[in-house]
mmCIF file of C-alpha atoms in Angstrom:
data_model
loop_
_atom_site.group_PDB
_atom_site.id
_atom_site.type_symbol
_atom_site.label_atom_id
_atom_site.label_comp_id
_atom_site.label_asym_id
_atom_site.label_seq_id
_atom_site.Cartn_x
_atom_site.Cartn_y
_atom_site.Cartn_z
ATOM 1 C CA UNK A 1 18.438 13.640 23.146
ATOM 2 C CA UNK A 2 16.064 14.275 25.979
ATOM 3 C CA UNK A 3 12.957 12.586 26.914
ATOM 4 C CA UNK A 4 10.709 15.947 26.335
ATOM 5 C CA UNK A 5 12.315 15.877 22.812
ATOM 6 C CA UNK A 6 11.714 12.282 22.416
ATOM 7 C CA UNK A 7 7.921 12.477 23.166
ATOM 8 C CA UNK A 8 7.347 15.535 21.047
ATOM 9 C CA UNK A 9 8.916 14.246 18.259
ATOM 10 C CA UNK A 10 7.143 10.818 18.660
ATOM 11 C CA UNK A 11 3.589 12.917 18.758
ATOM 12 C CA UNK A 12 4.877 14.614 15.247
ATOM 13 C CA UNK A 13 5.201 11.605 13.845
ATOM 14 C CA UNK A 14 1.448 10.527 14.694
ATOM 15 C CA UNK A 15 0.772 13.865 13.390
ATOM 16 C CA UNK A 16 2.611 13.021 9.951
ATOM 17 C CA UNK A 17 1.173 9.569 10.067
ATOM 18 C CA UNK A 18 -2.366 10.455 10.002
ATOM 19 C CA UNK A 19 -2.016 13.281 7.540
ATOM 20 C CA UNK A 20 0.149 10.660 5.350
ATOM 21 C CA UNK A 21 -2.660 8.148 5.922
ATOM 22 C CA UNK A 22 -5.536 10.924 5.173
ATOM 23 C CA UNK A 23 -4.027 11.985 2.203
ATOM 24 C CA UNK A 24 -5.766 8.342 0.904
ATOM 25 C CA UNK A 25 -9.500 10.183 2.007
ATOM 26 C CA UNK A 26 -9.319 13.224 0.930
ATOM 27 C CA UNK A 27 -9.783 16.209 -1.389
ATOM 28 C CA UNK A 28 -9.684 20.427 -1.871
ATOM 29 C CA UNK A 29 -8.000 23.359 -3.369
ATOM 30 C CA UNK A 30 -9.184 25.939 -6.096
ATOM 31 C CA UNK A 31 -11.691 27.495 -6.970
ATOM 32 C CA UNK A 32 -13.910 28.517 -10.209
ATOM 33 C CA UNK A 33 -17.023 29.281 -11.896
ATOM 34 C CA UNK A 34 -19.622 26.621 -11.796
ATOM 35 C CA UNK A 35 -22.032 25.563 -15.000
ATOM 36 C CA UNK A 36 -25.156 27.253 -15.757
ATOM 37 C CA UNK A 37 -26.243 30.364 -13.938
ATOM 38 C CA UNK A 38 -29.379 31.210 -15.666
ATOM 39 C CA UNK A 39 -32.784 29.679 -16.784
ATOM 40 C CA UNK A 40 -30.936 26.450 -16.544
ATOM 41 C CA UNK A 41 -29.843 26.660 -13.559
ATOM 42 C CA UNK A 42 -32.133 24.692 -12.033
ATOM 43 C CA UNK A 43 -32.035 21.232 -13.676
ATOM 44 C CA UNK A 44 -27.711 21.538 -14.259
ATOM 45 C CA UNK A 45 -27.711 22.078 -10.581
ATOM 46 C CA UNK A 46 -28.142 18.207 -10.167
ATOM 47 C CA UNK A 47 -25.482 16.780 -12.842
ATOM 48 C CA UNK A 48 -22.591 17.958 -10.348
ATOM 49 C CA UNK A 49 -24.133 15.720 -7.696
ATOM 50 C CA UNK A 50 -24.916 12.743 -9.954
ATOM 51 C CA UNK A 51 -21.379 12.706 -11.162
ATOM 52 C CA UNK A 52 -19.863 12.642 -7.728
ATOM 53 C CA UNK A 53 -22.127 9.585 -6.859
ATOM 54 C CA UNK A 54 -20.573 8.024 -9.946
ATOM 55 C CA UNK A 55 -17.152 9.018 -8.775
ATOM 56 C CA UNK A 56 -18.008 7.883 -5.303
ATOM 57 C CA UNK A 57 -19.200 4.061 -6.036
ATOM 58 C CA UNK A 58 -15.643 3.585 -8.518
ATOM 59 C CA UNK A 59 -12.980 5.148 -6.669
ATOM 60 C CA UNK A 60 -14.654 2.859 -3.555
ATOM 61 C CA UNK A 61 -14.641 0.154 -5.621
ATOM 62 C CA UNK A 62 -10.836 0.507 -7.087
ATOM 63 C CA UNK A 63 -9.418 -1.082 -4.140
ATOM 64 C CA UNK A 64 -6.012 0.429 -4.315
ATOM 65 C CA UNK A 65 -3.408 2.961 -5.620
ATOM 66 C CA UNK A 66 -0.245 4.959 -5.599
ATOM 67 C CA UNK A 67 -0.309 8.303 -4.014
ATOM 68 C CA UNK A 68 1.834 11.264 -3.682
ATOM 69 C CA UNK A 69 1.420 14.302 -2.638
ATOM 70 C CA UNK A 70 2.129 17.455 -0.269
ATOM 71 C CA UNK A 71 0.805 18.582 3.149
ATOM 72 C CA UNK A 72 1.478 22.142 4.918
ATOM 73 C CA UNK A 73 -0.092 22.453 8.110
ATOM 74 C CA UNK A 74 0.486 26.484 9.411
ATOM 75 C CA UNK A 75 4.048 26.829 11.038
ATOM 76 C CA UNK A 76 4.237 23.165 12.407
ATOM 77 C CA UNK A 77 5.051 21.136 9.597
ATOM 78 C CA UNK A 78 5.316 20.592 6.066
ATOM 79 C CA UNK A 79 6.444 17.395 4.225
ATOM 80 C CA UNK A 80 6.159 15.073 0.703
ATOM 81 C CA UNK A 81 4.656 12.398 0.723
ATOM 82 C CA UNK A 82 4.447 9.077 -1.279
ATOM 83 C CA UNK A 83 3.550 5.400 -1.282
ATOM 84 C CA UNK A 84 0.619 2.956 -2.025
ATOM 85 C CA UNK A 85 -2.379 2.472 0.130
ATOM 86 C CA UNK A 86 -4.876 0.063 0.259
ATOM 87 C CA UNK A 87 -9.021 0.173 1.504
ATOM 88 C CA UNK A 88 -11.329 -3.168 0.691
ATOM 89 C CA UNK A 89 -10.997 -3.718 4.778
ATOM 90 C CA UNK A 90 -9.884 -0.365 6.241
ATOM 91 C CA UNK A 91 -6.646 1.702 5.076
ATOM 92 C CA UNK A 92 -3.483 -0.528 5.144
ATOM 93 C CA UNK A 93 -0.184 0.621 3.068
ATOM 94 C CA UNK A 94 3.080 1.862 3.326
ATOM 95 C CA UNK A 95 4.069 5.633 2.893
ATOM 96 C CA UNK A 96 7.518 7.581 3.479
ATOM 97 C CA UNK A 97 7.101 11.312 4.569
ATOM 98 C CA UNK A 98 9.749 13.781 4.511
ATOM 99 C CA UNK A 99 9.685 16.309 6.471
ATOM 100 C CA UNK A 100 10.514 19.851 4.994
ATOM 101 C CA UNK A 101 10.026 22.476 6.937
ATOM 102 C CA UNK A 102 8.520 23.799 10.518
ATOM 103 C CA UNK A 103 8.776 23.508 13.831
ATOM 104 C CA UNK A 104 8.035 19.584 14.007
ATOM 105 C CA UNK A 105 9.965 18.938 11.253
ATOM 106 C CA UNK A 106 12.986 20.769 13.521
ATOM 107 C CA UNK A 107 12.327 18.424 16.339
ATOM 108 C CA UNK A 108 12.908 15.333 13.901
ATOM 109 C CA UNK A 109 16.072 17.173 12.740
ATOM 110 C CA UNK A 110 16.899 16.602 16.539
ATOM 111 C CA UNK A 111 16.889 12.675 16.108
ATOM 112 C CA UNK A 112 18.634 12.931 13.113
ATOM 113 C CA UNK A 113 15.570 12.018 11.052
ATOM 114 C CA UNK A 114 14.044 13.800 8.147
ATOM 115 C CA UNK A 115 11.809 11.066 6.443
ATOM 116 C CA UNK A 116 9.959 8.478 8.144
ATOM 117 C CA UNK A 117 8.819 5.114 6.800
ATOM 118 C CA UNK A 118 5.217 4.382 8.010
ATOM 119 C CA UNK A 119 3.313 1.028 7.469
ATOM 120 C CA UNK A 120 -0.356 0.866 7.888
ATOM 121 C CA UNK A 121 -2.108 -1.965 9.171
ATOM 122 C CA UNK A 122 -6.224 -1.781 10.160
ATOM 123 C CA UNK A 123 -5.546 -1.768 14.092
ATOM 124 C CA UNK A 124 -2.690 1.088 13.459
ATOM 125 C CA UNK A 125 0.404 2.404 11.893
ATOM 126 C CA UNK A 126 3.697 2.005 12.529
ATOM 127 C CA UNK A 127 6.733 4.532 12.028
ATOM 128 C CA UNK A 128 10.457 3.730 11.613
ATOM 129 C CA UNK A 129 12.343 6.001 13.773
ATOM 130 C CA UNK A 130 15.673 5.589 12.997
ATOM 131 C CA UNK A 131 18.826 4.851 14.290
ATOM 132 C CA UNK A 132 19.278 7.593 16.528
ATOM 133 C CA UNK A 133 16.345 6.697 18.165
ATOM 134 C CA UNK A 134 17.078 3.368 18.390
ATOM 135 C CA UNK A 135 20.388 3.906 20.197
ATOM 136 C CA UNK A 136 19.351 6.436 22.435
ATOM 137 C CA UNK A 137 15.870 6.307 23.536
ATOM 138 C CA UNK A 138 13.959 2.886 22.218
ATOM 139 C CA UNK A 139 16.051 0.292 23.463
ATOM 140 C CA UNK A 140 17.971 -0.786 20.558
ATOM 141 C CA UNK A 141 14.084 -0.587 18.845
ATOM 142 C CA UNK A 142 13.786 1.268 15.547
ATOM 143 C CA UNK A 143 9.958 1.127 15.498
ATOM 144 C CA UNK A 144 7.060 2.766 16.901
ATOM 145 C CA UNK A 145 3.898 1.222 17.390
ATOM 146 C CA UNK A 146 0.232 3.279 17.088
ATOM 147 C CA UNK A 147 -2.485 1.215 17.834
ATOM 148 C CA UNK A 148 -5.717 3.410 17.193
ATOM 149 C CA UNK A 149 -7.283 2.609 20.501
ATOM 150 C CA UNK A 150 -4.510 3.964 22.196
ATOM 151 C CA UNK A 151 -4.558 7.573 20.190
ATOM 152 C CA UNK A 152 -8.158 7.652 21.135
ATOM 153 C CA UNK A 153 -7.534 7.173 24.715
ATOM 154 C CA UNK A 154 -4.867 10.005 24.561
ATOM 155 C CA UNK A 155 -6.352 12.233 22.223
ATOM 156 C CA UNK A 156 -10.673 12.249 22.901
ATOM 157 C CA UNK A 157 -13.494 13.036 20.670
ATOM 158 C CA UNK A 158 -10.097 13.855 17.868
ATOM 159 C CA UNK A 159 -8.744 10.139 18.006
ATOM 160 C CA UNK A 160 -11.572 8.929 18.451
ATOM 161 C CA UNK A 161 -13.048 10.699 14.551
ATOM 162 C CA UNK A 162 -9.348 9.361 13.532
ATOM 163 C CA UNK A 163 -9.736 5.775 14.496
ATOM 164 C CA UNK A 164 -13.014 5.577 13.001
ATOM 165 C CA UNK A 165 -12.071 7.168 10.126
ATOM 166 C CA UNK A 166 -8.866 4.926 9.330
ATOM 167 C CA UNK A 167 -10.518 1.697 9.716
ATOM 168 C CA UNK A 168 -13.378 2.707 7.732
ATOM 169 C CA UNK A 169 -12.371 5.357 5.106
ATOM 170 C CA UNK A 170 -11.515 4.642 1.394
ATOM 171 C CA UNK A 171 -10.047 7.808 -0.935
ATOM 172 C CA UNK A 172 -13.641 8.832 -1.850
ATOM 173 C CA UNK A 173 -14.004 10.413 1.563
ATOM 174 C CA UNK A 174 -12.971 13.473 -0.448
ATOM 175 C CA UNK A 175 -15.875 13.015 -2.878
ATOM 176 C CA UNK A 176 -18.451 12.595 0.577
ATOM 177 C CA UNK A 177 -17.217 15.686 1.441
ATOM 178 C CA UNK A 178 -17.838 17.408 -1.629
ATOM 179 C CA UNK A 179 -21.494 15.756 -1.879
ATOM 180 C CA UNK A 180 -21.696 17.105 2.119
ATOM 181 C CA UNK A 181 -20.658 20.759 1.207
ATOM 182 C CA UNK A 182 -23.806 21.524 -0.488
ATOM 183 C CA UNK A 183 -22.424 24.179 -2.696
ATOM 184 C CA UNK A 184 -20.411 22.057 -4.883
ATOM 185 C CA UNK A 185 -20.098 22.912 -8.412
ATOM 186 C CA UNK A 186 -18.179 21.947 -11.408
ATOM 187 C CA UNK A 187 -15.390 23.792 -12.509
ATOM 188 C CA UNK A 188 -14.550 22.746 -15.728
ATOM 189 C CA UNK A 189 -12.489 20.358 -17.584
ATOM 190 C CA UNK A 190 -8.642 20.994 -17.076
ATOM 191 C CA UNK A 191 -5.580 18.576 -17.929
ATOM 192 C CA UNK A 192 -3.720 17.054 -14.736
ATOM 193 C CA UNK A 193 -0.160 15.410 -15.275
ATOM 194 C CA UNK A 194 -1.373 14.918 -19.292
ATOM 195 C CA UNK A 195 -4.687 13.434 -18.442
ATOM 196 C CA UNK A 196 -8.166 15.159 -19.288
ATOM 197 C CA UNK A 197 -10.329 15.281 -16.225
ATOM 198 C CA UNK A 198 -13.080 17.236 -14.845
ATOM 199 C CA UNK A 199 -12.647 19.412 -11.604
ATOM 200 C CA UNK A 200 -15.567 19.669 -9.171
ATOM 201 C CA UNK A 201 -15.248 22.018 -5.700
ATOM 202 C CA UNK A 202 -17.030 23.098 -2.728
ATOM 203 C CA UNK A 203 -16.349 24.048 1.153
ATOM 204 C CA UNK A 204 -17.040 22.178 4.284
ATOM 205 C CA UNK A 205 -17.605 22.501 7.705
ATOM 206 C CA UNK A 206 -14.758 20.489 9.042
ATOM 207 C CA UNK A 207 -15.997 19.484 12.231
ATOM 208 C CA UNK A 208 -19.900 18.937 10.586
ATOM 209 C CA UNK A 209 -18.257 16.547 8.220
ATOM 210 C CA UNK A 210 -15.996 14.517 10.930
ATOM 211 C CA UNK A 211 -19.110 14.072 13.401
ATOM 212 C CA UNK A 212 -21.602 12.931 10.598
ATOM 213 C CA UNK A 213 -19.241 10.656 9.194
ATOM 214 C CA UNK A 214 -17.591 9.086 12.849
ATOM 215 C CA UNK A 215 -19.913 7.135 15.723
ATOM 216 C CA UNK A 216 -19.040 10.216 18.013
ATOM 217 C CA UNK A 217 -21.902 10.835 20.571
ATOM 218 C CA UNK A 218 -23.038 14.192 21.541
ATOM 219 C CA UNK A 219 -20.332 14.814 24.664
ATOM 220 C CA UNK A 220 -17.971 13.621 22.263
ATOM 221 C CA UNK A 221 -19.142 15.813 19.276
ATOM 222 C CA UNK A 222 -19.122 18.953 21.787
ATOM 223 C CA UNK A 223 -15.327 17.994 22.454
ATOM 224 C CA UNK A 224 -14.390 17.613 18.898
ATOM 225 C CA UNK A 225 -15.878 20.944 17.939
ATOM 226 C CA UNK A 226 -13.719 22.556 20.876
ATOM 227 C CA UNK A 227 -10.934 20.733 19.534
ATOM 228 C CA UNK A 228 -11.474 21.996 15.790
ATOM 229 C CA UNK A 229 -12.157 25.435 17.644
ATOM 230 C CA UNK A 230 -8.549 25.129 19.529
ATOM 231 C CA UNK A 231 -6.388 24.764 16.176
ATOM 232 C CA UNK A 232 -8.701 27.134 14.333
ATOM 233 C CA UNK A 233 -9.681 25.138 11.425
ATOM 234 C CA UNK A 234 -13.401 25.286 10.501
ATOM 235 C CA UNK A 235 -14.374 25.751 6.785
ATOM 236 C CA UNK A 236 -12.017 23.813 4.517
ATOM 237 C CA UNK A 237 -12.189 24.529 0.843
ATOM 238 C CA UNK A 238 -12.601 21.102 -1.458
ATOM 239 C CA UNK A 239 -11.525 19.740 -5.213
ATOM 240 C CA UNK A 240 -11.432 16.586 -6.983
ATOM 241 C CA UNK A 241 -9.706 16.264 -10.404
ATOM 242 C CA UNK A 242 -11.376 12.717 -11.900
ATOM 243 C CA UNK A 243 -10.634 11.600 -15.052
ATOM 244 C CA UNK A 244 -12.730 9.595 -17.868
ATOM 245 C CA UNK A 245 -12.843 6.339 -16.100
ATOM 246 C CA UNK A 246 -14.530 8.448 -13.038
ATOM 247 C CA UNK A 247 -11.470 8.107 -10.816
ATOM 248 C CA UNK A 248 -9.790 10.871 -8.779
ATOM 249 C CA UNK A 249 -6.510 11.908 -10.176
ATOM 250 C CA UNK A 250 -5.888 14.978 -7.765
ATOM 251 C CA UNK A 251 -7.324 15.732 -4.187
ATOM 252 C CA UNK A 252 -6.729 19.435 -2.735
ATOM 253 C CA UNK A 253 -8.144 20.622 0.814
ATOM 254 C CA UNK A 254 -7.516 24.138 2.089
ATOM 255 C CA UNK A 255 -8.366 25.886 5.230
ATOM 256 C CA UNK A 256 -7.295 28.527 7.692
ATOM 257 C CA UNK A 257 -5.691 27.050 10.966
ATOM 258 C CA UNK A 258 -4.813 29.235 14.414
ATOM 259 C CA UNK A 259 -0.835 29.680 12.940
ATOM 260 C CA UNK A 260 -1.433 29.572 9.570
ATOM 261 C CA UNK A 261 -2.995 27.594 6.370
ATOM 262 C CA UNK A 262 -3.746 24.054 6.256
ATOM 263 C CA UNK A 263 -3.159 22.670 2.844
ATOM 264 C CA UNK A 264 -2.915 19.051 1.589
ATOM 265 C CA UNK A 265 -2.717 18.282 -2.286
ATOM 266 C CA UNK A 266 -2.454 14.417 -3.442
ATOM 267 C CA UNK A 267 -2.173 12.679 -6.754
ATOM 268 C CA UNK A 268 -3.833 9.508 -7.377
ATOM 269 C CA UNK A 269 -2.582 6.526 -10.050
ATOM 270 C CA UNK A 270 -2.172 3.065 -10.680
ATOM 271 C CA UNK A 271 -5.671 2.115 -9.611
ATOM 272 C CA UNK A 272 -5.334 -1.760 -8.191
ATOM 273 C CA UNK A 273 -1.960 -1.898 -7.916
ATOM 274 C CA UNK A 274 -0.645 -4.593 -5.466
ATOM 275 C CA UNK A 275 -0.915 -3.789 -1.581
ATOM 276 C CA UNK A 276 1.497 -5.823 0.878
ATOM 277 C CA UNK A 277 2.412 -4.255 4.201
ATOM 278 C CA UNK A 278 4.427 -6.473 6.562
ATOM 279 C CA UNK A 279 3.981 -5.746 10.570
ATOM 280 C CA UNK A 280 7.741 -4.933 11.737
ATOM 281 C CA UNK A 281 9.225 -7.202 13.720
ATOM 282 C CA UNK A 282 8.142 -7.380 17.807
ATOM 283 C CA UNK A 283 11.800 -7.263 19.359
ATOM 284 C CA UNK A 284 12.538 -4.176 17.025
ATOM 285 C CA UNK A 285 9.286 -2.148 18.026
ATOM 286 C CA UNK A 286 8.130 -0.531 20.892
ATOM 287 C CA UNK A 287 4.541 0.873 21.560
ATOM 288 C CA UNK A 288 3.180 4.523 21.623
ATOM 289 C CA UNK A 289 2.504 4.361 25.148
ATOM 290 C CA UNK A 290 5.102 3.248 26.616
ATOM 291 C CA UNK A 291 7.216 6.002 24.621
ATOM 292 C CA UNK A 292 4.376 8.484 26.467
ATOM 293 C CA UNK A 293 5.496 7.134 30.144
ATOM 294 C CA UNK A 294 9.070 7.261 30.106
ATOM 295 C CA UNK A 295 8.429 11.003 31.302
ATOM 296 C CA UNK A 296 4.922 11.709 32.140
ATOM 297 C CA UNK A 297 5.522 15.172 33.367
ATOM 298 C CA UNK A 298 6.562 16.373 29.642
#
């Protein structure tokens, strides 16, 4: 195993980590009629709004839960996801992806690793590489360390949005973006993994969304729109599946990337459960950046 193979795979698995760690913020996917097109159409127009600031307030307040779910992002990676996440003091958790498909997912093949153990803690995330890894490239060290400063510093106005968003973001980010899309509407009621719930959608501009909801100043605005620009994602389709207690059951975002469709679909459950994530040990972890300078030319 090379170092150029090394680092790439080491940036997929910030890639999976932040999608993993998303997938707690999120929501999108399907679309449907809304409720009342004619002479009431003007007073209805508010109940989909008024639920969602119901929905927003309780899934906030719920603390916790179990999540699973799948992400496709164009030709570069697909993978299943599942674990628990926490967000009373930013997003903390643990979460195993498995990689199952594109060309990322062929670079982890590489190391011999398919699914990756991450563990979320409010300065950054960590990711168990494996022994592969370990033996031939980290030292004897099985762990990577991400500290979100450091992705900002490598990545701009992008990391950045994603620092601010992980140390600040709870699960009813998808429900602020459906409040932000301003053509959200209520689908109807439909029956998700043999609960009743209610499905709400709209569309968002990606970047819009990111900027208003991030400290990013103009320069760094300007950047992250060139950014969005670069991978081709702009408009991303939103729904929310909540049930009676005005919780999310299922998230699904969907948008059109430079190689292909972004997709990300997530259940929700077990609302509270118990949250411990413990920080892996020093002498088996070794940071991002130093990963990033064992071959700078790469």
């Amino acid at each position: 195993m090379n170092s150029t193979t090394m680092r790439r795979a080491g940036l997929s698995i910030a890639v999976a980590a932040a999608l993993t760690g998303v997938a707690a913020c999120g929501s999108g996917g399907g679309e449907g009629e809304g409720e009342g097109k004619d002479k009431d159409k003007g007073s209805v127009a508010l109940s989909p709004v008024a639920a969602l600031r119901t929905i927003e307030d309780k899934t906030d307040d719920a603390d916790s839960a179990k999540i699973e779910g799948k992400t496709v992002m164009g030709s570069k990676m697909s993978m299943d996801m599942t674990g628990s996440m926490k967000w009373s003091d930013g997003i903390t958790g643990n979460m195993t992806a498995t990689l199952t498909g594109g060309t990322q997912a062929r670079q982890m093949e590489q190391m011999g690793q398919s699914k990756i153990d991450y563990r979320y803690l409010k300065n950054g995330f960590y990711a168990n590489m494996g022994d592969k890894f370990a033996a031939q490239a980290g030292g004897g060290k099985h762990w990577i360390e991400y500290d979100y400063a450091t992705l900002a510093e490598i990545s701009g106005a992008a990391g950045d949005a994603f620092k601010d968003q992980m140390q600040n973001s709870t699960p009813n980010q998808s429900v602020k973006m459906l409040l932000a899309s301003g053509d959200v509407k209520r689908v109807g009621e439909e029956t998700v993994r043999g609960t009743k719930t209610t499905h709400y959608s709209g569309t968002v501009d990606a970047a819009d969304f990111t900027g208003k909801n991030t400290d990013l100043d103009a320069e760094q605005m300007e950047e992250l729109r060139k950014q969005f620009k670069q991978v081709g994602l702009s408009k991303q389709t939103i729904d929310i599946w909540v049930d009676g207690d005005d919780l999310l059951v299922k998230k699904a975002e969907k948008g059109e990337m430079a190689d292909g469709e972004f997709s990300q679909t997530a259940y929700y459950s077990d609302y509270g459960t118990p949250v411990s994530v413990e920080k892996p040990a020093a002498s088996d972890t070794m940071s991002f950046k130093d990963l990033m300078n064992q071959q700078p030319q790469a």
